[in-house]
Amino acid sequence: MSTRPNTTEASLNSDALFLRAKKVSPGGVHSPVRSFKGMDRAPVFFARAEGPYLWSVEGQRYIDFCQSFGPLILGHRDSEVASAVHEMIDTAWSFGACEPYSLELAEYLTKDLPWLQKLRFVSSGTEAVMSALRVARAATKRRFVLKFDGCYHGHVDSLLVKSGSGLAGEATSSSAGISDAVAGETLVVSLDDDAGLESVFRTHGQQIAAVIIEPLPANYGLLKQREDFLRSVANQAKKVGALLIFDEVISGFRVAKGGMAARLGLHPDLVTYGKIIGGGFPVGCYGGRADLMDLVAPLGPVYQAGTLSANPVGMRAGLRTLQKMDRVDGWNVLEKRTTKFAEQLNIGFAKVKLPFFVDHYASLFWIRSAGPEIRRIEQIPALQAKNFKTLFLAALEKGVYLAPNAFEVGFVSLAHTDEILDQAAKIILAVAQEKMGRENLA
Ligand code: PMP
């Protein structure tokens, strides 16, 4: 049976499909970044994928550094994951009842991660975060949640906020449709801001239910934090009786099996995962201390449910993905490859004085404007959007697909061999030199 899109040959081009899509969906997309907004061109429509590659509907091949924004740590359509998925589909694809598939993944996830005593599967990172906040408020009977500017936690109403006026931690919503009352339940401080953090804890400490942070902020560039800052967040939360929530939807099972919690040796009270644990299918989870998770229905008073929660196809894809990562020492391999790739780019950019620098951590990288280290969003140079756009468009032309936004990170998968990474680095360096070299050397 054909898996080709149900469309006529004549309309199999991205521009025509985008025109059609805009008639039936806002901006033609189902998640905003996909629209290539600010990139001065219509998005590419992709028809298929394999390993490190994507193919557009026109048949053009791209080396893919977006990898569905992180879930595909083995690359597209890994053969082992594909067999697990096919086997599951041949067995059942939804029960809405008890089954052993989610149990196996839950046991696998909790086995080596001491802070993850119990967990609940949901269908997205957003749902995981929303539910973890509910548990935190129920457990502490407190009102506020503290978040950091530049961390993204999905489109949970109360977390779509940014720093407001000068008052300690005050937030304003960053999306229309969120009431002041809801935005007012969240406090916001800058990343890497010891004084701001202390001030918020001093003013509101006793009313803070939870502090939520991406321990490796990777949604507004890659804003690697000082370890002592992260430890200070954890210590201050503990001191006032607030829960620490690590949002590891990106970093969990990517930077190491135990994510940043393992790398830092810092154990959160609650944690959220997504992306990799579903192997490319819609899976998220929240979990943590057993006493907190036991507050969740049917055991406790915190209501949370889901028709497709723990969908067996996602459970099997996630389990097989993680088992393979374990077996092939995937995290080490990826870190080595990504480091080499980033260094190759940085040496190349520096050699001809191009205005770019690659920050990297494990298998994540961010191509940013050259300059001093960036730990907060205010430090991102104003030229980032313009410079990245130039590079993005030129790389796309030559078959390298970066996420279509200057503030998104890149993801390396196990399907990106050293040879493919070398090829991609050479393309990126060549187009950067061609587009920006002359003006930069002037
Ligand atoms: N938290 C973090 C750290 C994320 O990066 C994301 C998504 N990029 C989310 C939560 C939300 O996940 P989802 O898109 O699956 O709702």
Tab-separated table of C-alpha atoms and ligand atoms in Angstrom:
chain	number	residue	atom	x	y	z
A	1	MET	CA	0.000	0.000	0.000
A	2	SER	CA	1.332	3.419	-0.902
A	3	THR	CA	2.361	5.845	1.815
A	4	ARG	CA	2.636	8.706	-0.653
A	5	PRO	CA	0.623	11.797	0.235
A	6	ASN	CA	-2.810	11.821	-1.277
A	7	THR	CA	-2.174	14.559	-3.756
A	8	THR	CA	-1.735	15.012	-7.487
A	9	GLU	CA	1.696	14.881	-9.092
A	10	ALA	CA	1.391	18.507	-10.168
A	11	SER	CA	0.938	19.704	-6.606
A	12	LEU	CA	3.958	17.797	-5.287
A	13	ASN	CA	5.964	20.871	-4.672
A	14	SER	CA	6.456	22.614	-1.385
A	15	ASP	CA	5.168	26.033	-2.411
A	16	ALA	CA	1.901	24.626	-3.749
A	17	LEU	CA	1.414	22.448	-0.680
A	18	PHE	CA	2.059	25.432	1.598
A	19	LEU	CA	-0.628	27.458	-0.183
A	20	ARG	CA	-3.059	24.593	0.372
A	21	ALA	CA	-1.968	24.136	3.991
A	22	LYS	CA	-2.509	27.826	4.785
A	23	LYS	CA	-6.164	27.436	3.799
A	24	VAL	CA	-6.810	24.736	6.358
A	25	SER	CA	-4.408	25.436	9.238
A	26	PRO	CA	-3.211	28.635	10.919
A	27	GLY	CA	-0.030	29.678	9.120
A	28	GLY	CA	-0.152	26.386	7.262
A	29	VAL	CA	1.399	24.491	10.161
A	30	HIS	CA	0.690	22.482	13.295
A	31	SER	CA	3.518	23.968	15.343
A	32	PRO	CA	4.811	27.494	14.698
A	33	VAL	CA	8.538	27.009	13.970
A	34	ARG	CA	7.713	24.698	11.075
A	35	SER	CA	6.443	27.683	9.093
A	36	PHE	CA	9.973	29.080	8.434
A	37	LYS	CA	8.687	32.407	9.783
A	38	GLY	CA	11.384	35.074	9.472
A	39	MET	CA	13.338	32.924	7.012
A	40	ASP	CA	12.092	34.777	3.910
A	41	ARG	CA	10.863	31.676	2.164
A	42	ALA	CA	8.119	29.086	2.302
A	43	PRO	CA	8.837	25.894	4.234
A	44	VAL	CA	10.099	22.745	2.597
A	45	PHE	CA	7.561	19.915	2.675
A	46	PHE	CA	9.185	16.592	3.426
A	47	ALA	CA	7.887	13.306	2.097
A	48	ARG	CA	10.167	10.728	3.701
A	49	ALA	CA	13.127	10.163	5.962
A	50	GLU	CA	15.854	7.622	6.642
A	51	GLY	CA	18.771	7.731	9.090
A	52	PRO	CA	20.320	11.217	8.982
A	53	TYR	CA	18.378	12.224	5.866
A	54	LEU	CA	15.117	13.863	4.890
A	55	TRP	CA	13.722	14.002	1.346
A	56	SER	CA	11.528	16.850	0.235
A	57	VAL	CA	8.424	16.239	-1.844
A	58	GLU	CA	10.510	17.453	-4.800
A	59	GLY	CA	12.995	14.630	-4.178
A	60	GLN	CA	15.839	16.779	-2.807
A	61	ARG	CA	17.866	15.075	-0.033
A	62	TYR	CA	18.897	16.917	3.143
A	63	ILE	CA	21.162	16.028	6.064
A	64	ASP	CA	18.741	16.561	8.932
A	65	PHE	CA	19.958	18.270	12.110
A	66	CYS	CA	16.456	18.851	13.441
A	67	GLN	CA	15.566	15.175	13.901
A	68	SER	CA	12.001	16.073	14.821
A	69	PHE	CA	13.369	18.452	17.489
A	70	GLY	CA	15.108	15.739	19.445
A	71	PRO	CA	13.206	12.468	19.768
A	72	LEU	CA	15.118	10.636	17.035
A	73	ILE	CA	18.401	10.007	18.817
A	74	LEU	CA	19.026	6.965	16.597
A	75	GLY	CA	18.063	8.856	13.435
A	76	HIS	CA	14.995	8.354	11.271
A	77	ARG	CA	13.437	4.906	10.951
A	78	ASP	CA	16.095	2.996	12.836
A	79	SER	CA	15.639	-0.634	11.790
A	80	GLU	CA	15.410	-2.015	15.337
A	81	VAL	CA	12.821	0.556	16.348
A	82	ALA	CA	10.957	-0.093	13.114
A	83	SER	CA	10.707	-3.830	13.920
A	84	ALA	CA	9.461	-3.089	17.437
A	85	VAL	CA	6.841	-0.733	16.033
A	86	HIS	CA	5.723	-3.154	13.322
A	87	GLU	CA	5.501	-5.983	15.833
A	88	MET	CA	3.393	-3.835	18.134
A	89	ILE	CA	1.074	-2.712	15.363
A	90	ASP	CA	0.580	-6.350	14.420
A	91	THR	CA	-0.412	-7.001	18.032
A	92	ALA	CA	-2.484	-3.951	19.029
A	93	TRP	CA	-2.144	-0.204	18.842
A	94	SER	CA	-4.257	1.019	21.695
A	95	PHE	CA	-5.897	-0.626	24.668
A	96	GLY	CA	-7.104	2.096	27.019
A	97	ALA	CA	-6.558	-0.584	29.634
A	98	CYS	CA	-3.740	-2.246	31.548
A	99	GLU	CA	-1.034	-3.861	29.402
A	100	PRO	CA	2.582	-4.936	29.958
A	101	TYR	CA	4.195	-2.601	27.377
A	102	SER	CA	4.096	0.573	29.459
A	103	LEU	CA	5.134	-1.450	32.491
A	104	GLU	CA	8.298	-2.585	30.735
A	105	LEU	CA	9.239	0.950	29.744
A	106	ALA	CA	8.394	2.304	33.202
A	107	GLU	CA	10.566	-0.361	34.832
A	108	TYR	CA	13.369	0.347	32.403
A	109	LEU	CA	13.245	4.109	33.067
A	110	THR	CA	13.004	3.871	36.843
A	111	LYS	CA	15.614	1.108	37.269
A	112	ASP	CA	18.774	3.209	37.126
A	113	LEU	CA	17.404	6.648	37.990
A	114	PRO	CA	17.051	6.928	41.786
A	115	TRP	CA	15.139	10.207	41.654
A	116	LEU	CA	12.526	8.590	39.396
A	117	GLN	CA	10.769	6.330	41.859
A	118	LYS	CA	7.384	6.413	40.163
A	119	LEU	CA	6.188	7.870	36.897
A	120	ARG	CA	3.050	8.433	34.853
A	121	PHE	CA	3.062	8.383	31.036
A	122	VAL	CA	1.287	11.126	29.103
A	123	SER	CA	1.306	12.085	25.422
A	124	SER	CA	3.497	15.205	25.276
A	125	GLY	CA	6.072	17.234	27.161
A	126	THR	CA	3.498	19.949	27.744
A	127	GLU	CA	1.160	17.514	29.457
A	128	ALA	CA	4.015	16.191	31.576
A	129	VAL	CA	4.935	19.688	32.792
A	130	MET	CA	1.329	20.710	33.396
A	131	SER	CA	0.765	17.613	35.516
A	132	ALA	CA	4.007	17.958	37.477
A	133	LEU	CA	3.028	21.518	38.445
A	134	ARG	CA	-0.346	20.263	39.647
A	135	VAL	CA	1.328	17.680	41.855
A	136	ALA	CA	3.731	20.291	43.227
A	137	ARG	CA	0.910	22.663	44.141
A	138	ALA	CA	-1.069	19.851	45.723
A	139	ALA	CA	1.911	18.641	47.742
A	140	THR	CA	2.963	22.041	49.039
A	141	LYS	CA	-0.418	23.797	49.084
A	142	ARG	CA	1.432	26.844	47.795
A	143	ARG	CA	0.607	29.248	45.010
A	144	PHE	CA	3.665	30.261	42.982
A	145	VAL	CA	5.858	28.463	40.508
A	146	LEU	CA	9.249	29.977	39.760
A	147	LYS	CA	10.634	29.690	36.235
A	148	PHE	CA	13.572	31.142	34.317
A	149	ASP	CA	13.471	33.496	31.350
A	150	GLY	CA	14.635	31.593	28.274
A	151	CYS	CA	13.514	28.177	29.498
A	152	TYR	CA	10.586	26.672	27.592
A	153	HIS	CA	8.320	24.137	29.181
A	154	GLY	CA	5.699	23.578	26.516
A	155	HIS	CA	2.564	25.636	26.066
A	156	VAL	CA	1.263	25.353	29.623
A	157	ASP	CA	-0.725	28.572	30.236
A	158	SER	CA	1.018	29.551	33.446
A	159	LEU	CA	4.490	29.067	31.950
A	160	LEU	CA	3.977	31.127	28.808
A	161	VAL	CA	5.314	34.120	30.686
A	162	LYS	CA	8.330	36.388	30.699
A	163	SER	CA	9.846	38.861	33.141
A	164	GLY	CA	7.489	41.713	33.864
A	165	SER	CA	8.223	44.998	35.592
A	166	GLY	CA	11.076	45.589	37.985
A	167	LEU	CA	9.405	43.849	40.921
A	168	ALA	CA	11.110	40.691	42.157
A	169	GLY	CA	10.054	37.882	39.860
A	170	GLU	CA	6.922	39.487	38.457
A	171	ALA	CA	5.729	37.924	35.182
A	172	THR	CA	3.650	38.966	32.207
A	173	SER	CA	2.193	36.520	29.741
A	174	SER	CA	4.079	35.943	26.504
A	175	SER	CA	1.007	34.713	24.644
A	176	ALA	CA	-2.415	36.182	24.117
A	177	GLY	CA	-5.252	34.302	25.760
A	178	ILE	CA	-3.681	33.920	29.188
A	179	SER	CA	-5.386	35.694	32.038
A	180	ASP	CA	-3.468	37.983	34.376
A	181	ALA	CA	-4.566	35.739	37.222
A	182	VAL	CA	-2.879	32.714	35.653
A	183	ALA	CA	0.275	34.599	34.632
A	184	GLY	CA	0.358	36.058	38.127
A	185	GLU	CA	0.861	32.596	39.628
A	186	THR	CA	4.306	32.382	38.042
A	187	LEU	CA	7.477	34.152	39.086
A	188	VAL	CA	10.276	34.671	36.584
A	189	VAL	CA	13.988	35.316	37.019
A	190	SER	CA	16.858	35.438	34.543
A	191	LEU	CA	19.123	32.449	34.148
A	192	ASP	CA	22.585	32.880	35.663
A	193	ASP	CA	21.285	35.628	37.950
A	194	ASP	CA	22.315	34.908	41.548
A	195	ALA	CA	21.070	38.228	42.892
A	196	GLY	CA	17.685	37.939	41.149
A	197	LEU	CA	17.257	34.412	42.433
A	198	GLU	CA	18.024	35.397	46.005
A	199	SER	CA	15.700	38.349	45.815
A	200	VAL	CA	12.754	36.226	44.621
A	201	PHE	CA	13.352	33.616	47.288
A	202	ARG	CA	13.643	36.343	49.934
A	203	THR	CA	10.386	37.996	48.858
A	204	HIS	CA	8.234	34.989	47.958
A	205	GLY	CA	10.102	31.909	49.244
A	206	GLN	CA	7.380	30.655	51.580
A	207	GLN	CA	4.762	30.797	48.816
A	208	ILE	CA	6.759	28.968	46.129
A	209	ALA	CA	5.399	25.499	45.384
A	210	ALA	CA	8.064	24.588	42.861
A	211	VAL	CA	11.025	25.852	40.904
A	212	ILE	CA	11.050	24.523	37.359
A	213	ILE	CA	14.158	24.686	35.213
A	214	GLU	CA	15.627	23.121	32.114
A	215	PRO	CA	18.933	22.125	33.710
A	216	LEU	CA	20.404	22.474	30.228
A	217	PRO	CA	18.359	25.285	28.706
A	218	ALA	CA	18.066	24.360	25.023
A	219	ASN	CA	15.035	26.221	23.757
A	220	TYR	CA	16.445	29.710	23.325
A	221	GLY	CA	19.840	28.763	22.063
A	222	LEU	CA	21.969	26.473	24.169
A	223	LEU	CA	22.415	28.394	27.418
A	224	LYS	CA	24.818	26.235	29.400
A	225	GLN	CA	24.536	27.158	33.067
A	226	ARG	CA	27.211	27.342	35.749
A	227	GLU	CA	26.981	24.270	37.938
A	228	ASP	CA	27.091	26.416	41.051
A	229	PHE	CA	24.060	28.349	39.793
A	230	LEU	CA	22.076	25.130	39.336
A	231	ARG	CA	23.156	23.935	42.772
A	232	SER	CA	22.127	27.250	44.254
A	233	VAL	CA	18.667	26.916	42.634
A	234	ALA	CA	18.328	23.458	44.187
A	235	ASN	CA	19.591	24.536	47.605
A	236	GLN	CA	17.436	27.630	47.858
A	237	ALA	CA	14.353	25.694	46.788
A	238	LYS	CA	15.024	23.096	49.439
A	239	LYS	CA	15.604	25.720	52.107
A	240	VAL	CA	12.156	27.259	51.653
A	241	GLY	CA	10.354	23.930	51.160
A	242	ALA	CA	9.735	24.396	47.423
A	243	LEU	CA	10.000	21.379	45.131
A	244	LEU	CA	12.669	21.214	42.437
A	245	ILE	CA	11.359	20.192	39.014
A	246	PHE	CA	13.867	19.387	36.295
A	247	ASP	CA	12.317	19.700	32.865
A	248	GLU	CA	14.399	17.174	30.954
A	249	VAL	CA	12.122	16.851	27.946
A	250	ILE	CA	15.131	17.642	25.723
A	251	SER	CA	18.083	16.728	27.939
A	252	GLY	CA	16.675	13.532	29.451
A	253	PHE	CA	18.095	10.417	27.787
A	254	ARG	CA	20.002	12.716	25.407
A	255	VAL	CA	22.935	14.122	27.356
A	256	ALA	CA	23.234	10.838	29.276
A	257	LYS	CA	20.875	8.049	30.212
A	258	GLY	CA	19.964	9.941	33.373
A	259	GLY	CA	20.014	13.334	31.660
A	260	MET	CA	21.334	16.380	33.466
A	261	ALA	CA	20.251	15.013	36.851
A	262	ALA	CA	22.828	12.243	36.399
A	263	ARG	CA	25.514	14.496	34.969
A	264	LEU	CA	25.134	16.989	37.788
A	265	GLY	CA	24.464	14.451	40.525
A	266	LEU	CA	21.501	16.644	41.469
A	267	HIS	CA	18.275	14.844	42.241
A	268	PRO	CA	15.043	16.727	41.508
A	269	ASP	CA	11.846	16.064	43.450
A	270	LEU	CA	9.919	15.819	40.188
A	271	VAL	CA	11.100	15.467	36.621
A	272	THR	CA	9.540	15.645	33.183
A	273	TYR	CA	10.644	13.664	30.134
A	274	GLY	CA	9.401	13.425	26.558
A	275	LYS	CA	10.875	13.171	23.066
A	276	ILE	CA	13.443	10.304	23.232
A	277	ILE	CA	11.399	8.140	25.618
A	278	GLY	CA	8.816	7.742	22.857
A	279	GLY	CA	11.348	7.070	20.095
A	280	GLY	CA	9.573	9.545	17.785
A	281	PHE	CA	5.997	8.798	18.878
A	282	PRO	CA	3.903	11.068	21.120
A	283	VAL	CA	5.064	10.131	24.614
A	284	GLY	CA	5.917	12.164	27.688
A	285	CYS	CA	6.107	11.360	31.349
A	286	TYR	CA	6.331	12.998	34.726
A	287	GLY	CA	7.656	11.326	37.788
A	288	GLY	CA	9.855	11.575	40.825
A	289	ARG	CA	9.538	10.909	44.531
A	290	ALA	CA	7.063	8.132	45.273
A	291	ASP	CA	5.356	10.130	48.042
A	292	LEU	CA	4.651	12.926	45.561
A	293	MET	CA	3.541	10.674	42.714
A	294	ASP	CA	1.220	8.822	45.089
A	295	LEU	CA	-0.794	12.036	45.237
A	296	VAL	CA	-1.968	11.293	41.681
A	297	ALA	CA	-5.360	9.656	40.984
A	298	PRO	CA	-6.537	6.964	41.530
A	299	LEU	CA	-4.350	6.787	44.650
A	300	GLY	CA	-4.467	10.453	45.588
A	301	PRO	CA	-6.447	13.656	45.070
A	302	VAL	CA	-4.561	15.058	42.032
A	303	TYR	CA	-6.585	14.306	38.922
A	304	GLN	CA	-4.768	13.498	35.698
A	305	ALA	CA	-5.751	11.120	32.887
A	306	GLY	CA	-5.338	10.462	29.160
A	307	THR	CA	-7.190	8.442	26.507
A	308	LEU	CA	-4.015	7.557	24.623
A	309	SER	CA	-1.606	7.719	27.574
A	310	ALA	CA	1.066	5.002	27.434
A	311	ASN	CA	0.175	4.186	23.850
A	312	PRO	CA	1.847	0.821	23.233
A	313	VAL	CA	3.423	1.768	19.898
A	314	GLY	CA	5.251	4.687	21.533
A	315	MET	CA	6.124	2.537	24.540
A	316	ARG	CA	7.780	-0.052	22.308
A	317	ALA	CA	9.555	2.547	20.152
A	318	GLY	CA	10.910	4.278	23.251
A	319	LEU	CA	12.063	1.085	24.921
A	320	ARG	CA	13.824	-0.207	21.819
A	321	THR	CA	15.484	3.176	21.271
A	322	LEU	CA	16.868	3.240	24.803
A	323	GLN	CA	17.931	-0.407	24.773
A	324	LYS	CA	19.912	0.220	21.613
A	325	MET	CA	21.498	3.361	23.060
A	326	ASP	CA	22.570	1.321	26.079
A	327	ARG	CA	23.898	-1.549	24.013
A	328	VAL	CA	26.044	0.561	21.678
A	329	ASP	CA	27.203	3.068	24.328
A	330	GLY	CA	25.329	5.620	22.245
A	331	TRP	CA	25.735	8.585	24.572
A	332	ASN	CA	29.536	8.392	24.508
A	333	VAL	CA	29.667	7.858	20.770
A	334	LEU	CA	27.381	10.825	20.152
A	335	GLU	CA	29.285	13.135	22.458
A	336	LYS	CA	32.582	12.356	20.716
A	337	ARG	CA	31.144	12.815	17.245
A	338	THR	CA	29.376	16.047	18.130
A	339	THR	CA	32.470	17.499	19.786
A	340	LYS	CA	34.529	16.752	16.681
A	341	PHE	CA	31.865	18.277	14.426
A	342	ALA	CA	31.569	21.451	16.532
A	343	GLU	CA	35.345	21.829	16.726
A	344	GLN	CA	35.691	21.423	12.979
A	345	LEU	CA	33.139	24.191	12.506
A	346	ASN	CA	34.709	26.465	15.100
A	347	ILE	CA	38.204	26.065	13.644
A	348	GLY	CA	36.792	26.798	10.195
A	349	PHE	CA	34.793	29.848	11.329
A	350	ALA	CA	37.788	31.262	13.211
A	351	LYS	CA	40.249	30.679	10.364
A	352	VAL	CA	38.481	33.073	8.023
A	353	LYS	CA	37.001	35.236	10.778
A	354	LEU	CA	33.369	34.339	10.139
A	355	PRO	CA	30.916	35.724	12.699
A	356	PHE	CA	29.760	32.340	14.026
A	357	PHE	CA	30.540	30.070	16.931
A	358	VAL	CA	29.143	26.645	17.785
A	359	ASP	CA	28.220	25.906	21.378
A	360	HIS	CA	27.764	22.225	22.080
A	361	TYR	CA	26.938	19.838	24.882
A	362	ALA	CA	26.639	16.077	24.444
A	363	SER	CA	24.801	15.676	21.107
A	364	LEU	CA	23.266	19.160	21.086
A	365	PHE	CA	24.732	22.133	19.286
A	366	TRP	CA	23.805	25.723	18.592
A	367	ILE	CA	25.253	27.831	15.808
A	368	ARG	CA	25.329	31.326	17.190
A	369	SER	CA	26.910	34.697	16.557
A	370	ALA	CA	30.551	34.797	17.611
A	371	GLY	CA	31.328	36.528	20.895
A	372	PRO	CA	31.586	35.896	24.607
A	373	GLU	CA	29.868	33.007	26.356
A	374	ILE	CA	26.065	33.250	26.475
A	375	ARG	CA	24.172	32.125	29.563
A	376	ARG	CA	21.099	34.362	29.428
A	377	ILE	CA	18.837	35.426	26.616
A	378	GLU	CA	19.750	39.106	27.018
A	379	GLN	CA	23.335	38.214	26.061
A	380	ILE	CA	22.373	36.849	22.632
A	381	PRO	CA	23.725	39.322	20.038
A	382	ALA	CA	21.075	41.251	18.125
A	383	LEU	CA	22.547	39.955	14.862
A	384	GLN	CA	21.764	36.328	15.698
A	385	ALA	CA	18.502	36.184	13.751
A	386	LYS	CA	19.943	37.866	10.644
A	387	ASN	CA	23.215	35.925	10.562
A	388	PHE	CA	21.524	32.615	11.203
A	389	LYS	CA	18.964	33.234	8.479
A	390	THR	CA	21.716	33.810	5.915
A	391	LEU	CA	23.463	30.601	6.958
A	392	PHE	CA	20.260	28.582	7.203
A	393	LEU	CA	19.083	29.493	3.700
A	394	ALA	CA	22.467	28.860	2.101
A	395	ALA	CA	22.927	25.522	3.901
A	396	LEU	CA	19.409	24.471	2.916
A	397	GLU	CA	20.243	25.171	-0.708
A	398	LYS	CA	23.172	22.755	-0.446
A	399	GLY	CA	21.230	19.994	1.302
A	400	VAL	CA	21.779	20.669	5.014
A	401	TYR	CA	18.608	21.125	7.057
A	402	LEU	CA	19.038	23.049	10.312
A	403	ALA	CA	15.985	23.777	12.464
A	404	PRO	CA	14.406	26.838	10.801
A	405	ASN	CA	14.920	29.273	13.643
A	406	ALA	CA	17.976	31.113	15.004
A	407	PHE	CA	17.216	30.074	18.575
A	408	GLU	CA	16.663	26.350	18.079
A	409	VAL	CA	19.454	23.908	18.818
A	410	GLY	CA	20.680	21.196	16.448
A	411	PHE	CA	20.459	17.483	17.228
A	412	VAL	CA	23.002	14.870	16.214
A	413	SER	CA	21.764	11.285	15.975
A	414	LEU	CA	23.621	7.982	15.887
A	415	ALA	CA	22.814	7.841	12.178
A	416	HIS	CA	25.072	10.876	11.664
A	417	THR	CA	28.375	9.118	11.073
A	418	ASP	CA	31.696	10.953	11.261
A	419	GLU	CA	31.725	11.022	7.444
A	420	ILE	CA	28.290	12.616	7.220
A	421	LEU	CA	29.176	15.146	9.903
A	422	ASP	CA	32.402	16.002	8.066
A	423	GLN	CA	30.441	16.470	4.859
A	424	ALA	CA	27.885	18.687	6.626
A	425	ALA	CA	30.593	20.759	8.325
A	426	LYS	CA	32.310	21.365	4.986
A	427	ILE	CA	29.031	22.491	3.419
A	428	ILE	CA	28.227	24.822	6.325
A	429	LEU	CA	31.726	26.328	6.260
A	430	ALA	CA	31.686	26.774	2.505
A	431	VAL	CA	28.312	28.525	2.436
A	432	ALA	CA	29.185	30.682	5.451
A	433	GLN	CA	32.383	31.768	3.715
A	434	GLU	CA	30.569	32.425	0.449
A	435	LYS	CA	27.729	34.424	1.997
A	436	MET	CA	29.462	36.222	4.845
A	437	GLY	CA	33.167	35.977	4.168
A	438	ARG	CA	33.579	38.982	1.965
A	439	GLU	CA	31.659	41.503	4.031
A	440	ASN	CA	33.268	40.143	7.128
A	441	LEU	CA	36.801	40.383	5.827
A	442	ALA	CA	36.211	43.891	4.500
B	1	PMP	N1	9.805	21.105	27.937
B	1	PMP	C1	10.892	21.257	27.178
B	1	PMP	C2	12.224	21.480	27.833
B	1	PMP	C3	10.798	21.199	25.789
B	1	PMP	O1	11.887	21.377	25.044
B	1	PMP	C4	9.530	20.973	25.201
B	1	PMP	C5	9.354	20.908	23.701
B	1	PMP	N2	10.356	21.322	22.937
B	1	PMP	C6	8.434	20.815	26.042
B	1	PMP	C7	8.603	20.871	27.396
B	1	PMP	C8	7.078	20.565	25.472
B	1	PMP	O2	7.025	19.323	24.882
B	1	PMP	P1	5.918	19.012	23.763
B	1	PMP	O3	6.286	19.822	22.573
B	1	PMP	O4	6.032	17.536	23.558
B	1	PMP	O5	4.600	19.392	24.361
